Coordinates of C-alpha atoms in Angstrom, one line a residue:
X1 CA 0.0 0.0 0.0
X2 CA 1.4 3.6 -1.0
X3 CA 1.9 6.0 1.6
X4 CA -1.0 8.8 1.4
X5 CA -1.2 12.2 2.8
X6 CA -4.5 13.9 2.7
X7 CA -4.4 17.9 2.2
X8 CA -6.8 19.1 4.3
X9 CA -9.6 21.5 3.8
X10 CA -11.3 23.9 5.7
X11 CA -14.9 22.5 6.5
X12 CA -16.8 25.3 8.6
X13 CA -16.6 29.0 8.4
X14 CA -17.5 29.7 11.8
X15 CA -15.9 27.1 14.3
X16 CA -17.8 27.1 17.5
X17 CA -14.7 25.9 19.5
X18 CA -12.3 28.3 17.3
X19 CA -10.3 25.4 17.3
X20 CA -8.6 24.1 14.0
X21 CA -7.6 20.4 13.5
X22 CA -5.0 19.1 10.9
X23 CA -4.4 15.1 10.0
X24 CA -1.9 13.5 8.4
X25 CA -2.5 10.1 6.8
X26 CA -0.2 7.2 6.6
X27 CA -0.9 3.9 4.9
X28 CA -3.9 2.2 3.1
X29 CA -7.0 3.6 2.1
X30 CA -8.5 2.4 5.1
X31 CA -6.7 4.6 7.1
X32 CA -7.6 7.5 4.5
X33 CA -11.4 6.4 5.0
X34 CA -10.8 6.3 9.0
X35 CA -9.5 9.8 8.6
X36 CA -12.7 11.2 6.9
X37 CA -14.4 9.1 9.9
X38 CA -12.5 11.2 12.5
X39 CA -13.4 14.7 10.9
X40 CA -16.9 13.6 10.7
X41 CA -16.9 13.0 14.5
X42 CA -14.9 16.2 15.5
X43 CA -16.8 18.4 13.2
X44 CA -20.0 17.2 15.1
X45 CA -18.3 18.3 18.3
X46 CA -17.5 22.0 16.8
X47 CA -13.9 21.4 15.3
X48 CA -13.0 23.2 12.1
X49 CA -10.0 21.9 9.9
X50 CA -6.8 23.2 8.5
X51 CA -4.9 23.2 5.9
X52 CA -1.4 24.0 7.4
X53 CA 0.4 21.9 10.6
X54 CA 1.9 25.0 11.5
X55 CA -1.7 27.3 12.2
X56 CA -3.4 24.4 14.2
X57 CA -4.5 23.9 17.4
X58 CA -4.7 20.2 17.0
X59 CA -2.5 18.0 14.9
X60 CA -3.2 14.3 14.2
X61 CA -1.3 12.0 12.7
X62 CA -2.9 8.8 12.0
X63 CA -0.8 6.1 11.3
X64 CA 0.0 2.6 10.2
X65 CA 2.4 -0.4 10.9
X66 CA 2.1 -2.9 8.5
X67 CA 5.8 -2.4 6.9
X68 CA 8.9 -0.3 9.3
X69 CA 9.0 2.4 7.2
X70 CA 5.7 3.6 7.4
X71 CA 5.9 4.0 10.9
X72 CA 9.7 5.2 10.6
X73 CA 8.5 8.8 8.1
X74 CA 6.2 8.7 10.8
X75 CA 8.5 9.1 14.0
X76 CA 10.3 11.8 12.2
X77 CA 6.9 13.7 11.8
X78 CA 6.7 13.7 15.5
X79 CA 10.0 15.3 15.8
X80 CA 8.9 18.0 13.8
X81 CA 5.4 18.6 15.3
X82 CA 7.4 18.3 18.8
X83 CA 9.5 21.6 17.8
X84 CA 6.1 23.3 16.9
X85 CA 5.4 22.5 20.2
X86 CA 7.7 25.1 21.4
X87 CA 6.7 27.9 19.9
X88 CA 3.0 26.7 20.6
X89 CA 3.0 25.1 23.8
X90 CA -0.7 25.0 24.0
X91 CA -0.8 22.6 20.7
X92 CA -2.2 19.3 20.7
X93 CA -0.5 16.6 19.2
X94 CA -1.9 13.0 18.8
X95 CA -1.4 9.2 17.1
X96 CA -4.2 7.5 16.2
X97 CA -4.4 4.6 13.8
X98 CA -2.9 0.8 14.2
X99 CA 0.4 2.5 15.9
X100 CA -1.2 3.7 18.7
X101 CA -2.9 0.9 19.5
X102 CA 1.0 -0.9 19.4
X103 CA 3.3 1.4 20.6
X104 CA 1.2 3.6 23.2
X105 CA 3.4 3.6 26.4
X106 CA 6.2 4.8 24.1
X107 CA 4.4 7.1 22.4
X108 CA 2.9 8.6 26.1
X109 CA 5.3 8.0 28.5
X110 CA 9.2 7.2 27.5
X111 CA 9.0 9.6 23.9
X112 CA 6.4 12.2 25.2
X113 CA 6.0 13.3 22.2
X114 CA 2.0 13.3 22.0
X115 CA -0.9 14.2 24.4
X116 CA -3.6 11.6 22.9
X117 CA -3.2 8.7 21.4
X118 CA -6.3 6.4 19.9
X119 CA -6.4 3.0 18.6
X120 CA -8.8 2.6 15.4
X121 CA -11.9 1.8 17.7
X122 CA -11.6 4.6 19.7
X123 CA -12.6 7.5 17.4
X124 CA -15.9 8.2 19.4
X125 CA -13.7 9.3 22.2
X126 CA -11.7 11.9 20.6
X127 CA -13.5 14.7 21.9
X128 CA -13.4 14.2 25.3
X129 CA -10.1 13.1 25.1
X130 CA -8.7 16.5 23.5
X131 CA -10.5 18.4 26.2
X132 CA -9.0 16.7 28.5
X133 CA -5.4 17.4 26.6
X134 CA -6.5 21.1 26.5
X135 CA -6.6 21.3 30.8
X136 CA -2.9 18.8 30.6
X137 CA -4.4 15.3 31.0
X138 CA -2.8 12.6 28.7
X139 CA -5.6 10.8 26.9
X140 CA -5.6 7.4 25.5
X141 CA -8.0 4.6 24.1
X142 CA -6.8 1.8 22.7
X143 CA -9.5 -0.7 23.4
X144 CA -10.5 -2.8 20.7
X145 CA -13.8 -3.4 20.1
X146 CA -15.7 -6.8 18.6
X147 CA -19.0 -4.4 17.5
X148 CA -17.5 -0.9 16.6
X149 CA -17.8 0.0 12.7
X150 CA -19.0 4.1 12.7
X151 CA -21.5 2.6 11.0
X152 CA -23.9 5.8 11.2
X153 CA -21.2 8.5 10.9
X154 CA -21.7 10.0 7.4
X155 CA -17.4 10.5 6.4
X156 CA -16.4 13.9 5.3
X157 CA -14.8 13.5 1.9
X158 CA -11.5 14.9 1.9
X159 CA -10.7 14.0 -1.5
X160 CA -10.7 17.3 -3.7
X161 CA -12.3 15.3 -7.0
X162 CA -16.1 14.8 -6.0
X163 CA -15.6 11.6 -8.2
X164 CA -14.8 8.8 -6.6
X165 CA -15.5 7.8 -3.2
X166 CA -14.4 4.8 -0.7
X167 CA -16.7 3.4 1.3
X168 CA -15.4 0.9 4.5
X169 CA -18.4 -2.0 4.5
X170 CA -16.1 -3.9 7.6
X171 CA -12.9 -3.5 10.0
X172 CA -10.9 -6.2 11.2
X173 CA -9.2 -9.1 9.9
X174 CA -9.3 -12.9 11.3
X175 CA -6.4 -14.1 8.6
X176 CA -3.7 -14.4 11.1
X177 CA -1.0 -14.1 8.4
X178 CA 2.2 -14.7 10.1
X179 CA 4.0 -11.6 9.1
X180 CA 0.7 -9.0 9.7
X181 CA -0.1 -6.9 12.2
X182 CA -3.4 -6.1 11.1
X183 CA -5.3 -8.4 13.6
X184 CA -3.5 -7.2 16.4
X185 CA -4.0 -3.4 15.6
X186 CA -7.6 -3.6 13.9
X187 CA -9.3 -6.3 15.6
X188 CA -11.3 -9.0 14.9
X189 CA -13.6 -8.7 11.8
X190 CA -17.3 -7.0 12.3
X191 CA -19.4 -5.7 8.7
X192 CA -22.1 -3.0 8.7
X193 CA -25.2 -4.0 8.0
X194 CA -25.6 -3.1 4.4
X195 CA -28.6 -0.7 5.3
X196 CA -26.1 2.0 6.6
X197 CA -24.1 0.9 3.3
X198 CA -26.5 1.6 1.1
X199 CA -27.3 5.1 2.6
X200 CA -24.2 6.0 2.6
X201 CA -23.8 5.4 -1.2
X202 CA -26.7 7.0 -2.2
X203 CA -25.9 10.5 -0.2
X204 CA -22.7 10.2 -2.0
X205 CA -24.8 9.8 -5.2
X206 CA -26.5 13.0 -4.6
X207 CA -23.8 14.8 -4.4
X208 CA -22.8 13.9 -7.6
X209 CA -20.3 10.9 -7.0
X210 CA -20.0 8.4 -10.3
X211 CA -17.8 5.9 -8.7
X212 CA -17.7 3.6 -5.4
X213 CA -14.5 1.4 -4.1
X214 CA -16.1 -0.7 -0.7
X215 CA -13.5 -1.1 1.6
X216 CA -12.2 -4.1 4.1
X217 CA -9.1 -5.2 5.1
X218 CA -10.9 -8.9 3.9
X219 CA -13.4 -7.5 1.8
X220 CA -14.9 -10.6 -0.1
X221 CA -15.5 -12.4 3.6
X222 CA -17.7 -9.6 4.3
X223 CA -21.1 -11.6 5.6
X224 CA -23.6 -9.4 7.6
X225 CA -25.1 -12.4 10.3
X226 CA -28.6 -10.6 10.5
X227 CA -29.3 -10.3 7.3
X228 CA -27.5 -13.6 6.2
X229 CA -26.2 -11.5 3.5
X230 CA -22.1 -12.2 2.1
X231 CA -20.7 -10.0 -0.2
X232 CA -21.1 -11.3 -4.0
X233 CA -25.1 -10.3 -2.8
X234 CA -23.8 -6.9 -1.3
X235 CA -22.2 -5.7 -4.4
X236 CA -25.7 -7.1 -6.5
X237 CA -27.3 -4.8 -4.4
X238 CA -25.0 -2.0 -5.0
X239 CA -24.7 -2.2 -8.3
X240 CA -28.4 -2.3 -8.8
X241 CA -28.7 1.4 -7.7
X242 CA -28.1 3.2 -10.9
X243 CA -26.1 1.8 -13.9
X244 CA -24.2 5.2 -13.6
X245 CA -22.7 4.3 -11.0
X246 CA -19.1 2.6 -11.3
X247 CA -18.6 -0.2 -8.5
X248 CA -14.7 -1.3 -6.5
X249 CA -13.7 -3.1 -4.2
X250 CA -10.6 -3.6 -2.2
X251 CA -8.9 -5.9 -0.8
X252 CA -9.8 -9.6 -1.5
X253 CA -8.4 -13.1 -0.1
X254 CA -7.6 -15.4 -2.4
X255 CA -9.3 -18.1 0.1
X256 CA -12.2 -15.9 -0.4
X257 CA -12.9 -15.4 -3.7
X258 CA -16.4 -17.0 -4.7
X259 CA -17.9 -18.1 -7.8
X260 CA -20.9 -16.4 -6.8
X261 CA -18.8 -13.0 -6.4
X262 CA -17.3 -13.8 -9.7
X263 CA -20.6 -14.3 -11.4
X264 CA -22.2 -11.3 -9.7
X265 CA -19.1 -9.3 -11.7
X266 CA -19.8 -10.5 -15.0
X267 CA -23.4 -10.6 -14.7
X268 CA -23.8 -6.8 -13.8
X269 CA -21.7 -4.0 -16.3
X270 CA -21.1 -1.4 -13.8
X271 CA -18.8 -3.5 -11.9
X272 CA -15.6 -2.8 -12.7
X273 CA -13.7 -5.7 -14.0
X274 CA -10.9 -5.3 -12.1
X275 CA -9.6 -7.7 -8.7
X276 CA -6.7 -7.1 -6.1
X277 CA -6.1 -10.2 -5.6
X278 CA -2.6 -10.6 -3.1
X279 CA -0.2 -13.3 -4.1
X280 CA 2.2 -12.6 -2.0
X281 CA 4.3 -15.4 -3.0
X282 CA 4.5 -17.9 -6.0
X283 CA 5.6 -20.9 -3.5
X284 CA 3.4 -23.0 -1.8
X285 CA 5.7 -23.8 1.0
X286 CA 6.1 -19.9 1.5
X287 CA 2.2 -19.6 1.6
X288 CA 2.0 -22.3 4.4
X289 CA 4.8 -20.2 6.3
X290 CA 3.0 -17.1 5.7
X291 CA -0.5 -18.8 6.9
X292 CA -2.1 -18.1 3.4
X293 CA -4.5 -20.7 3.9
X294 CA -3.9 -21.4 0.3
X295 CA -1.9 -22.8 -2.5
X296 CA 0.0 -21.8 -5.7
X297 CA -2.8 -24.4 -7.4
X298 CA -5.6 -22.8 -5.3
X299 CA -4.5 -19.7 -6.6
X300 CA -4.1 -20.7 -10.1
X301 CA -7.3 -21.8 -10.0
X302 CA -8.9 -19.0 -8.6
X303 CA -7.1 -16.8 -11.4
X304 CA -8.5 -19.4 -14.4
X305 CA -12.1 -18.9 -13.1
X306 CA -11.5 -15.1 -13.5
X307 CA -10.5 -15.3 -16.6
X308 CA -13.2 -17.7 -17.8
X309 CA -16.1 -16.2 -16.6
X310 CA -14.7 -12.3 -17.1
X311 CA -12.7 -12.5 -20.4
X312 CA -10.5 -8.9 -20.1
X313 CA -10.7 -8.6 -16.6
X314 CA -7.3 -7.0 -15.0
X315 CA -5.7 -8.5 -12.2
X316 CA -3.0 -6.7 -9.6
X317 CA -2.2 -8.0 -6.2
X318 CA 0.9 -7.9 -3.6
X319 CA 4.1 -9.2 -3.1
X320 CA 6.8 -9.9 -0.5
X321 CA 10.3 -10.6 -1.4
X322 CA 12.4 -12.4 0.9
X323 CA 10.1 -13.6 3.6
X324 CA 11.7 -15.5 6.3
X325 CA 13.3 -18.8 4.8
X326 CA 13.1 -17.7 1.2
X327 CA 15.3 -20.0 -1.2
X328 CA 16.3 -19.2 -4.4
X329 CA 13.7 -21.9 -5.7
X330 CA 10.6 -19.8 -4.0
X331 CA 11.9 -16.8 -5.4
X332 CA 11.5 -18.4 -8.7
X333 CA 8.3 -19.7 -8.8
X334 CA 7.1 -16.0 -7.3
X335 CA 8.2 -15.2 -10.8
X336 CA 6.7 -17.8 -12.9
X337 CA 3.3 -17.2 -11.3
X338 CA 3.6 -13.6 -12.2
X339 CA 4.1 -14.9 -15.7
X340 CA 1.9 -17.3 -15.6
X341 CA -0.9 -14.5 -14.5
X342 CA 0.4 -11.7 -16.7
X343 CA -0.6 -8.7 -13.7
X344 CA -1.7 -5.6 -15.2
X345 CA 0.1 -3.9 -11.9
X346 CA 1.5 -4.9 -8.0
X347 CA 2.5 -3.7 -4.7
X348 CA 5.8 -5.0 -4.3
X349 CA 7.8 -4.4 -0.8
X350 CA 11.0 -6.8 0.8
X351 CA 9.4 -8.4 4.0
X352 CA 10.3 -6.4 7.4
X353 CA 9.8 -8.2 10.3
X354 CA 6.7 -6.3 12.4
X355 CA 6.5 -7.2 16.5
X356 CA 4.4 -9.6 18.0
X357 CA 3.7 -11.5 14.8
X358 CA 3.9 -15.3 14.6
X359 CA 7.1 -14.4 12.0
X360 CA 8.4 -12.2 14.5
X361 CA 7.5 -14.7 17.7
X362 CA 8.6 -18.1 15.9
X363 CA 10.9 -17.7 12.6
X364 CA 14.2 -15.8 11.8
X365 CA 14.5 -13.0 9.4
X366 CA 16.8 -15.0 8.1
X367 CA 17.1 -13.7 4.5
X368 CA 19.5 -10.5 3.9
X369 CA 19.0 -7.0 3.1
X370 CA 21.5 -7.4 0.3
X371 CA 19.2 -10.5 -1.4
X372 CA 15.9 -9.3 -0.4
X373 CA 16.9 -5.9 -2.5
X374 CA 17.9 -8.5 -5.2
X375 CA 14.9 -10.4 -5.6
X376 CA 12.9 -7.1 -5.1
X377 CA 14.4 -5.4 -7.6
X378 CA 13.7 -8.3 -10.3
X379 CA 10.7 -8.2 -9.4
X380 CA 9.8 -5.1 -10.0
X381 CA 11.5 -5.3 -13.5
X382 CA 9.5 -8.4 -14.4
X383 CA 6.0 -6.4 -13.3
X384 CA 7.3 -3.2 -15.2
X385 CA 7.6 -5.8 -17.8
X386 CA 4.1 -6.9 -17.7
X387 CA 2.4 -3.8 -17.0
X388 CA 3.6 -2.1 -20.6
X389 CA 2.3 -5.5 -22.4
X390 CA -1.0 -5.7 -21.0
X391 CA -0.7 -1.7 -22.1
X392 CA 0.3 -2.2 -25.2
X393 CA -2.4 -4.9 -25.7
X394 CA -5.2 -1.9 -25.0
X395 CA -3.5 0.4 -27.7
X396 CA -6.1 1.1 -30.6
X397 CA -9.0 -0.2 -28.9
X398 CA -11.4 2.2 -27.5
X399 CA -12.6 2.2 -23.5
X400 CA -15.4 4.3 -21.7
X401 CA -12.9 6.4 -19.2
X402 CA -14.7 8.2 -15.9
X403 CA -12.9 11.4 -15.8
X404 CA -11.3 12.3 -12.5
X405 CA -9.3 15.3 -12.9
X406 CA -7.0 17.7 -14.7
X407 CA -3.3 16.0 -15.9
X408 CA -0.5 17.5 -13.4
X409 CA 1.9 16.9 -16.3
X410 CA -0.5 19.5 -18.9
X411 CA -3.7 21.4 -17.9
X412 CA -4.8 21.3 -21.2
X413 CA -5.0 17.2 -20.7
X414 CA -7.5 15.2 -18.7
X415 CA -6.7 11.2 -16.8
X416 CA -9.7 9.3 -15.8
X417 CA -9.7 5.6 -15.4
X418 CA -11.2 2.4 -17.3
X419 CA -13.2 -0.1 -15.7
X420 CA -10.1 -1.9 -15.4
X421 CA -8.2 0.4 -13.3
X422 CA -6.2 2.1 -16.0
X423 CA -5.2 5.4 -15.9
X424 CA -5.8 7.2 -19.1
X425 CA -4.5 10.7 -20.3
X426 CA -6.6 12.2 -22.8
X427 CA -6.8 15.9 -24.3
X428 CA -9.6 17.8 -22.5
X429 CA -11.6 19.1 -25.4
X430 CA -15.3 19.9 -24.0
X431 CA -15.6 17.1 -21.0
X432 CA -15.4 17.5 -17.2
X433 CA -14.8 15.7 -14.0
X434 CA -17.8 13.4 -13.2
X435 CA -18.1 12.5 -17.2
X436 CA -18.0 9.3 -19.4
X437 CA -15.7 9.5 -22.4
X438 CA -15.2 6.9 -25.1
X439 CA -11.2 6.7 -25.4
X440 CA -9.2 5.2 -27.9
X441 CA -5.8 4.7 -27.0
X442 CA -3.2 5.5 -29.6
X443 CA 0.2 4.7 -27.1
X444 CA 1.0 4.4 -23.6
X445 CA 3.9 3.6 -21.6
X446 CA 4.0 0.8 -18.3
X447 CA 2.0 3.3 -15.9
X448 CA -0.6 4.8 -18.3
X449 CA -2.5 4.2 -21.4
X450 CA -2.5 8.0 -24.0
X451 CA -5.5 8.3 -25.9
X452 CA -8.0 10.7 -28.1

């Protein structure tokens, strides 16, 4: 997952509390869609937002752990908003997110570098907790909860676009993967009922919004108990609200990945045909280390039934290099399943070893920097590779492109994306943000398709 940083906006005019908030976002979109949870909640409580650090009254990083250097950009941003704290000494600094929940004692007590610090369940107590900051109390909430999904709180979209919107449908993950953090930071997994869902989507529809991505950490075991409802019959739903309306979703399990779900996709036209689908490795005995709960032929299979019942339909996912006990051989057959695949894009990292995982309790890192920069680094060649292929595949045929936005490389250029996830580049002519255009595409390079 690429590191994110959200540029705030002023949401109020007059702020009851004349108190300005800023947050900084680290990690996956979940955390960006936590964020837009948290301003929702303080906004409700008479907090305004802003969109420097350094004219705040509050500043909130929130922040993730799943790989070391997340959460090492992240300790230097503390630094930074410590030496604000001297010229400000009333400022309020505070962690939220999955390293607060890990590292609070640290963060409170030996660093003392914040005033509040809140786990991802905690949220609802963020008010309280900075008043408390405001008369010198430490505040912190950590508890994780088996029920808590902010179900009700209506997010306040940070993104600048008015396009595309993410909507979390659950929180938690029961995987246990042995090198993630996740289910010690986040919890155990809880969905919404698809009542608050569905609300949620249609508000954003009335504003104007064209495109959905439903968020999990797990999204495809989503299943709502009270309405016996799993997630191919969720999206159904979804997608039967308009046929304008473009339909994601992010992340899926391999383990996880139903016929029924892929049926649902084909059947319905405003589901994008596009899957995450996380490898991670190409080895089955790496899987079995990494507690997958799956198989290079489980896998394969799952890939072939794509690909049968949605002809076209991309396919990017995640991987690890050098895991703990990594051979040459395993690194290998990560390759030849990326072949064998042919992903239109991946997140790629070297495996870091995070505390208080079953990797970190039980195996040894045993795998150097040196060869895990290695096998990374072909990696990424081999995807680079793939990526301008399947590119090259799509030149001279013509897509329907949602437009998102101007080009930062030329303003007189628009991008948008295909239904396969695609970024296109296209001259702006008479269309807008929020539009449909019919795109051919005359060249591209590995990143982005070029088109009239």
């Amino acid at each position: 997952m690429n590191n994110i940083k959200i540029a705030p906006t002023v949401l109020h005019p007059v702020i009851p509390n004349n108190s300005y908030v800023y947050i900084e976002t680290y990690g996956c979109q979940m955390n960006v869609n936590d964020s837009e949870v948290v301003v929702s909640i303080l906004r409700n409580h008479g907090y305004g937002y802003t969109e420097k650090a350094d004219e705040a009254d509050i500043i909130l990083i929130n922040t993730c752990s799943i790989r070391d250097n997340a959460e090492q950009r992240i300790w230097g941003r503390l630094r930074e908003f410590a030496a604000y704290k001297k010229q400000k000494p009333s400022l309020i600094i505070g962690v939220i997110g999955c390293m607060a929940e890990r590292l609070k004692e640290q963060l409170i007590e030996k660093d003392k570098l914040v005033d509040i610090v809140v786990g991802p369940d905690g949220y609802r107590s963020l008010p309280e907790l900075v008043k408390n900051a405001e008369s010198g109390q430490k505040g912190v909430n950590v508890l994780l909860s088996r029920e808590e999904t902010y179900a009700e709180i209506s997010p306040v979209r940070l993104d600048k676009n008015g396009v595309t919107a993410f909507v979390s449908i659950m929180r938690g993950c029961n995987n246990m993967c042995s090198y993630c953090v996740v289910p010690y930071t986040r919890g155990a997994e809880r969905s919404r009922d698809s009542h608050t869902i569905i609300e949620e989507i249609k508000e954003l529809m009335a504003q104007g919004y064209k495109e959905v991505t439903l968020l999990g950490q797990n999204v495809n075991s989503y299943f709502h108990k009270d309405e016996n409802l799993n997630f191919a019959q969720l999206m159904k739903k979804v997608a039967e609200l308009s046929p304008e309306l473009r339909v994601r979703f992010a992340t899926s399990h391999p383990k996880d990945l139903s016929d029924e779900l892929i049926d649902v996709m084909a059947a319905y036209p405003n589901i994008c045909k596009s899957i995450h689908l996380p490898a991670q490795s190409g080895s089955t005995r790496m899987l079995q280390l990494m507690n997958r709960k799956y198989t290079r032929e489980w896998y394969l299979e799952r890939i072939g039934a794509i690909k049968k019942r949605i002809p076209g339909c991309s396919i990017s996912t995640d991987i690890i290099a050098g895991f703990c006990t990594e051979t040459e051989e395993d690194h290998q057959q990560t390759l030849s399943l990326m072949r064998e695949v042919g992903y239109e894009f991946a997140y790629m990292f070297k495996y870091s070893e995070r505390p208080n995982t079953k990797a970190a309790r039980t195996m040894q890192d045993d795998v150097d920097d040196e060869t895990k920069t290695r096998r990374l680094t072909e990696i990424i060649n081999l995807q680079n590779t793939l990526s301008l292929e399947s590119n090259k595949r799509d030149v001279g045929k013509t897509f329907q492109v949602l437009v998102e936005g101007v080009s930062k490389r030329n303003p007189e250029e628009l991008f948008g994306r295909t239904s396969h996830n695609k970024v296109v580049v296209f001259p702006r002519q008479s269309f807008k943000p929020g539009d449909y255009a019919d795109i051919t595409i005359e060249s591209c390079s590995s990143a982005t398709l070029i088109g009239k």
